[in-house]
Amino acid sequence: MQTVIKRKYAFVLPLPLNNPASKAALYGIAYVLADENLNLTGEREIITSRGLDNLLPSPNYLFSQGIDPFTIKKGLSEEQFLDILSEKIFNQETTVITWSIRNLKILEQICLRNFRKPDILKEAYCVCDVNRVLKLHEILGGGIPFHSDGLSACAAKYGYQDKISKSEHTKRLDLLIYLFRYLSQVNGPLLRFVLRSYQDRIESLSNIIAQDKYLLEYDSLSRSIEIIRPLSLRKDTLEALYYDGNDVLPKSYELTDYGILSPATVLTPQRESIVNLSLRDAVTALKEASVPQNKEKGAYQSFLGTLSEADSVHYQNSLNPNNRAFIRADNNCSESYRLYVALFAGNNYRENLSDSELQKYYRYCSVQIQSQLKQYLRELENLMTSADENKTEDVSLIRKIQSYPMEL
């Protein structure tokens, strides 16, 4: 008899310590679980990750989220953090609901530096970027998306009235739940389409490519609609041409971004007039465009491409979870890769290092912190200039941010 899997939801808010585009790290992830009827089934919690010894956080990110920097070192190692996330959130039973997948994708960077394939987002049944869905709903309904991508601002626009402090991370999950429920009421078909599984997405895209059909996507960067002609699937990447109303350009769509990628026919004549975009013109332009030879690689393949042959062999062998605590680079590995391995060991398994290894590790981390200090202080200075001196809580937090590097 086949086992019936009961689906559940995880409402998730990642708490980044840096810009996701840079060397990114997470303070932790606030989450709460719900059943298939959206009834909460557990307590709101934060799974925290210990900050890296070789990386200063961003003062702006600390301040905007109300994070006391002196609590950063109290979390789990990144290895333990990833294990707990896989156990509680990123599994085939769970649909992950988040506000912006951009911050959630920091987990892929964390996986890479901890000798894991960056597949953690694929391990969930599905991941839903509520902000992206909401913005597409707004564009199709009125032609212009709401000006803010802020969770609090968007929730307030649609009727959420309670005031929540920036530091109340678990309480802010209520904002996410509120907007998810709002979308289910005003545009249930779009939301249900987005909530299909990762495997369903792969199969659907394969059929669409075979039938030469077209897709519609909302681009978060340009805050506009794209009409897409899918060309091929390469691992977890869709190679395509897209039309933005003016030009046809090549683009790679990472499937772990969990974009909307809906049938372009959702752009009805009525909606065409609203968004000022002709589906017929888009299809004509895409059909007439030449198909480029796209040589771009996905993030994981690009990472592997930076490794020497010896580095790559060592890395692939180290993906085995049974020996991670004792990973050491071979002498024939490159110097940069040996450093990469040493940072992994120091940040996760410090107790296994010899005295000389530990001293070398701390010396390197100290040099790295010193090199980041100028940028940290510049960011802090701008923050102090713009902060409200009448808010005691903000002033206290800024003082902690100011003194944090000096205590390391």
Short mmCIF file of N, CA and C in Angstrom, two decimals, residues 47-116:
data_model
loop_
_atom_site.label_atom_id
_atom_site.label_comp_id
_atom_site.label_asym_id
_atom_site.label_seq_id
_atom_site.Cartn_x
_atom_site.Cartn_y
_atom_site.Cartn_z
N ILE A 47 16.16 29.30 14.11
CA ILE A 47 17.34 28.44 14.07
C ILE A 47 18.52 29.35 13.73
N THR A 48 19.45 29.48 14.64
CA THR A 48 20.55 30.43 14.45
C THR A 48 21.83 29.75 13.99
N SER A 49 22.59 30.49 13.20
CA SER A 49 23.86 30.00 12.68
C SER A 49 24.99 30.87 13.22
N ARG A 50 26.04 30.24 13.70
CA ARG A 50 27.18 30.99 14.25
C ARG A 50 27.89 31.75 13.14
N GLY A 51 28.17 33.01 13.36
CA GLY A 51 28.85 33.83 12.37
C GLY A 51 30.23 33.29 12.04
N LEU A 52 30.68 33.53 10.81
CA LEU A 52 31.99 33.06 10.39
C LEU A 52 33.09 33.88 11.05
N ASP A 53 34.15 33.21 11.45
CA ASP A 53 35.26 33.90 12.12
C ASP A 53 36.01 34.85 11.19
N ASN A 54 35.88 34.63 9.89
CA ASN A 54 36.63 35.44 8.92
C ASN A 54 35.75 36.46 8.19
N LEU A 55 34.55 36.73 8.71
CA LEU A 55 33.63 37.61 8.00
C LEU A 55 32.92 38.56 8.97
N LEU A 56 33.08 39.87 8.73
CA LEU A 56 32.32 40.86 9.49
C LEU A 56 30.92 40.98 8.91
N PRO A 57 29.91 41.16 9.77
CA PRO A 57 28.56 41.39 9.26
C PRO A 57 28.43 42.81 8.72
N SER A 58 27.35 43.08 8.05
CA SER A 58 27.08 44.43 7.56
C SER A 58 26.33 45.22 8.63
N PRO A 59 26.83 46.40 9.02
CA PRO A 59 26.10 47.23 9.98
C PRO A 59 24.67 47.54 9.54
N ASN A 60 24.48 47.79 8.25
CA ASN A 60 23.14 48.09 7.76
C ASN A 60 22.19 46.91 7.93
N TYR A 61 22.69 45.72 7.65
CA TYR A 61 21.85 44.53 7.78
C TYR A 61 21.55 44.24 9.25
N LEU A 62 22.54 44.44 10.11
CA LEU A 62 22.31 44.26 11.54
C LEU A 62 21.23 45.23 12.04
N PHE A 63 21.38 46.50 11.67
CA PHE A 63 20.48 47.53 12.17
C PHE A 63 19.06 47.36 11.62
N SER A 64 18.94 47.08 10.34
CA SER A 64 17.61 46.99 9.73
C SER A 64 16.80 45.81 10.27
N GLN A 65 17.49 44.82 10.85
CA GLN A 65 16.79 43.66 11.40
C GLN A 65 16.84 43.62 12.93
N GLY A 66 17.46 44.63 13.53
CA GLY A 66 17.52 44.67 14.98
C GLY A 66 18.33 43.54 15.59
N ILE A 67 19.42 43.15 14.93
CA ILE A 67 20.24 42.03 15.39
C ILE A 67 21.40 42.55 16.24
N ASP A 68 21.49 42.09 17.44
CA ASP A 68 22.62 42.39 18.32
C ASP A 68 23.83 41.59 17.83
N PRO A 69 24.90 42.24 17.37
CA PRO A 69 26.03 41.49 16.81
C PRO A 69 26.70 40.55 17.81
N PHE A 70 26.55 40.84 19.10
CA PHE A 70 27.20 39.99 20.10
C PHE A 70 26.48 38.66 20.31
N THR A 71 25.33 38.49 19.64
CA THR A 71 24.63 37.20 19.70
C THR A 71 25.00 36.30 18.54
N ILE A 72 25.76 36.82 17.58
CA ILE A 72 26.05 36.06 16.37
C ILE A 72 26.83 34.78 16.67
N LYS A 73 27.75 34.86 17.61
CA LYS A 73 28.62 33.71 17.88
C LYS A 73 27.96 32.63 18.72
N LYS A 74 26.68 32.80 19.05
CA LYS A 74 26.01 31.85 19.94
C LYS A 74 25.21 30.79 19.19
N GLY A 75 25.22 30.82 17.86
CA GLY A 75 24.41 29.89 17.09
C GLY A 75 25.11 28.58 16.82
N LEU A 76 24.47 27.77 15.99
CA LEU A 76 25.01 26.49 15.57
C LEU A 76 26.13 26.70 14.55
N SER A 77 26.99 25.72 14.42
CA SER A 77 27.93 25.77 13.30
C SER A 77 27.12 25.64 12.01
N GLU A 78 27.70 26.07 10.90
CA GLU A 78 26.95 26.00 9.64
C GLU A 78 26.60 24.55 9.28
N GLU A 79 27.47 23.63 9.61
CA GLU A 79 27.17 22.21 9.38
C GLU A 79 25.92 21.79 10.14
N GLN A 80 25.87 22.11 11.42
CA GLN A 80 24.71 21.76 12.24
C GLN A 80 23.46 22.50 11.76
N PHE A 81 23.64 23.75 11.39
CA PHE A 81 22.56 24.60 10.90
C PHE A 81 21.89 23.97 9.67
N LEU A 82 22.69 23.53 8.71
CA LEU A 82 22.15 22.92 7.50
C LEU A 82 21.44 21.60 7.83
N ASP A 83 21.99 20.83 8.74
CA ASP A 83 21.36 19.55 9.11
C ASP A 83 19.98 19.78 9.73
N ILE A 84 19.88 20.75 10.62
CA ILE A 84 18.60 21.04 11.27
C ILE A 84 17.58 21.56 10.25
N LEU A 85 18.03 22.41 9.33
CA LEU A 85 17.13 22.93 8.31
C LEU A 85 16.57 21.81 7.44
N SER A 86 17.43 20.87 7.07
CA SER A 86 16.97 19.75 6.25
C SER A 86 15.97 18.88 7.01
N GLU A 87 16.21 18.72 8.28
CA GLU A 87 15.31 17.90 9.10
C GLU A 87 13.94 18.56 9.27
N LYS A 88 13.93 19.86 9.53
CA LYS A 88 12.68 20.52 9.92
C LYS A 88 11.95 21.22 8.78
N ILE A 89 12.68 21.68 7.76
CA ILE A 89 12.06 22.53 6.76
C ILE A 89 12.24 22.03 5.33
N PHE A 90 13.47 21.78 4.93
CA PHE A 90 13.73 21.48 3.53
C PHE A 90 13.69 19.97 3.29
N ASN A 91 12.47 19.47 3.15
CA ASN A 91 12.22 18.06 2.87
C ASN A 91 10.99 17.94 1.97
N GLN A 92 10.78 16.76 1.42
CA GLN A 92 9.75 16.58 0.41
C GLN A 92 8.33 16.71 0.94
N GLU A 93 8.16 16.75 2.25
CA GLU A 93 6.82 16.93 2.82
C GLU A 93 6.43 18.40 2.88
N THR A 94 7.39 19.30 2.72
CA THR A 94 7.17 20.69 3.11
C THR A 94 7.23 21.66 1.95
N THR A 95 6.22 22.51 1.86
CA THR A 95 6.21 23.65 0.95
C THR A 95 6.70 24.86 1.73
N VAL A 96 7.78 25.45 1.26
CA VAL A 96 8.40 26.58 1.96
C VAL A 96 7.84 27.89 1.40
N ILE A 97 7.30 28.71 2.29
CA ILE A 97 6.76 30.02 1.93
C ILE A 97 7.69 31.09 2.49
N THR A 98 8.22 31.93 1.63
CA THR A 98 9.14 32.98 2.08
C THR A 98 8.77 34.30 1.41
N TRP A 99 9.42 35.38 1.86
CA TRP A 99 9.09 36.69 1.30
C TRP A 99 9.93 36.98 0.05
N SER A 100 11.20 36.66 0.09
CA SER A 100 12.07 36.88 -1.06
C SER A 100 13.10 35.77 -1.12
N ILE A 101 13.09 35.04 -2.20
CA ILE A 101 14.00 33.90 -2.31
C ILE A 101 15.45 34.34 -2.41
N ARG A 102 15.67 35.61 -2.71
CA ARG A 102 17.04 36.12 -2.83
C ARG A 102 17.83 35.87 -1.54
N ASN A 103 17.22 36.14 -0.40
CA ASN A 103 17.92 35.90 0.86
C ASN A 103 17.99 34.42 1.19
N LEU A 104 16.99 33.66 0.77
CA LEU A 104 17.00 32.23 1.05
C LEU A 104 18.10 31.51 0.27
N LYS A 105 18.45 32.05 -0.89
CA LYS A 105 19.48 31.41 -1.70
C LYS A 105 20.88 31.55 -1.10
N ILE A 106 21.01 32.32 -0.03
CA ILE A 106 22.27 32.33 0.71
C ILE A 106 22.60 30.91 1.17
N LEU A 107 21.57 30.11 1.40
CA LEU A 107 21.79 28.73 1.83
C LEU A 107 22.62 27.95 0.81
N GLU A 108 22.48 28.29 -0.47
CA GLU A 108 23.27 27.59 -1.49
C GLU A 108 24.75 27.93 -1.33
N GLN A 109 25.06 29.18 -1.01
CA GLN A 109 26.45 29.56 -0.76
C GLN A 109 26.99 28.85 0.48
N ILE A 110 26.15 28.74 1.49
CA ILE A 110 26.56 28.04 2.72
C ILE A 110 26.84 26.57 2.42
N CYS A 111 26.01 25.97 1.59
CA CYS A 111 26.24 24.57 1.21
C CYS A 111 27.60 24.40 0.53
N LEU A 112 27.90 25.28 -0.41
CA LEU A 112 29.15 25.16 -1.16
C LEU A 112 30.36 25.21 -0.25
N ARG A 113 30.36 26.11 0.72
CA ARG A 113 31.55 26.22 1.58
C ARG A 113 31.56 25.16 2.67
N ASN A 114 30.53 24.32 2.70
CA ASN A 114 30.49 23.22 3.67
C ASN A 114 30.44 21.86 2.98
N PHE A 115 31.03 21.80 1.79
CA PHE A 115 31.19 20.54 1.06
C PHE A 115 29.87 19.80 0.86
N ARG A 116 28.88 20.56 0.39
CA ARG A 116 27.58 19.99 0.04
C ARG A 116 27.16 20.55 -1.31
#
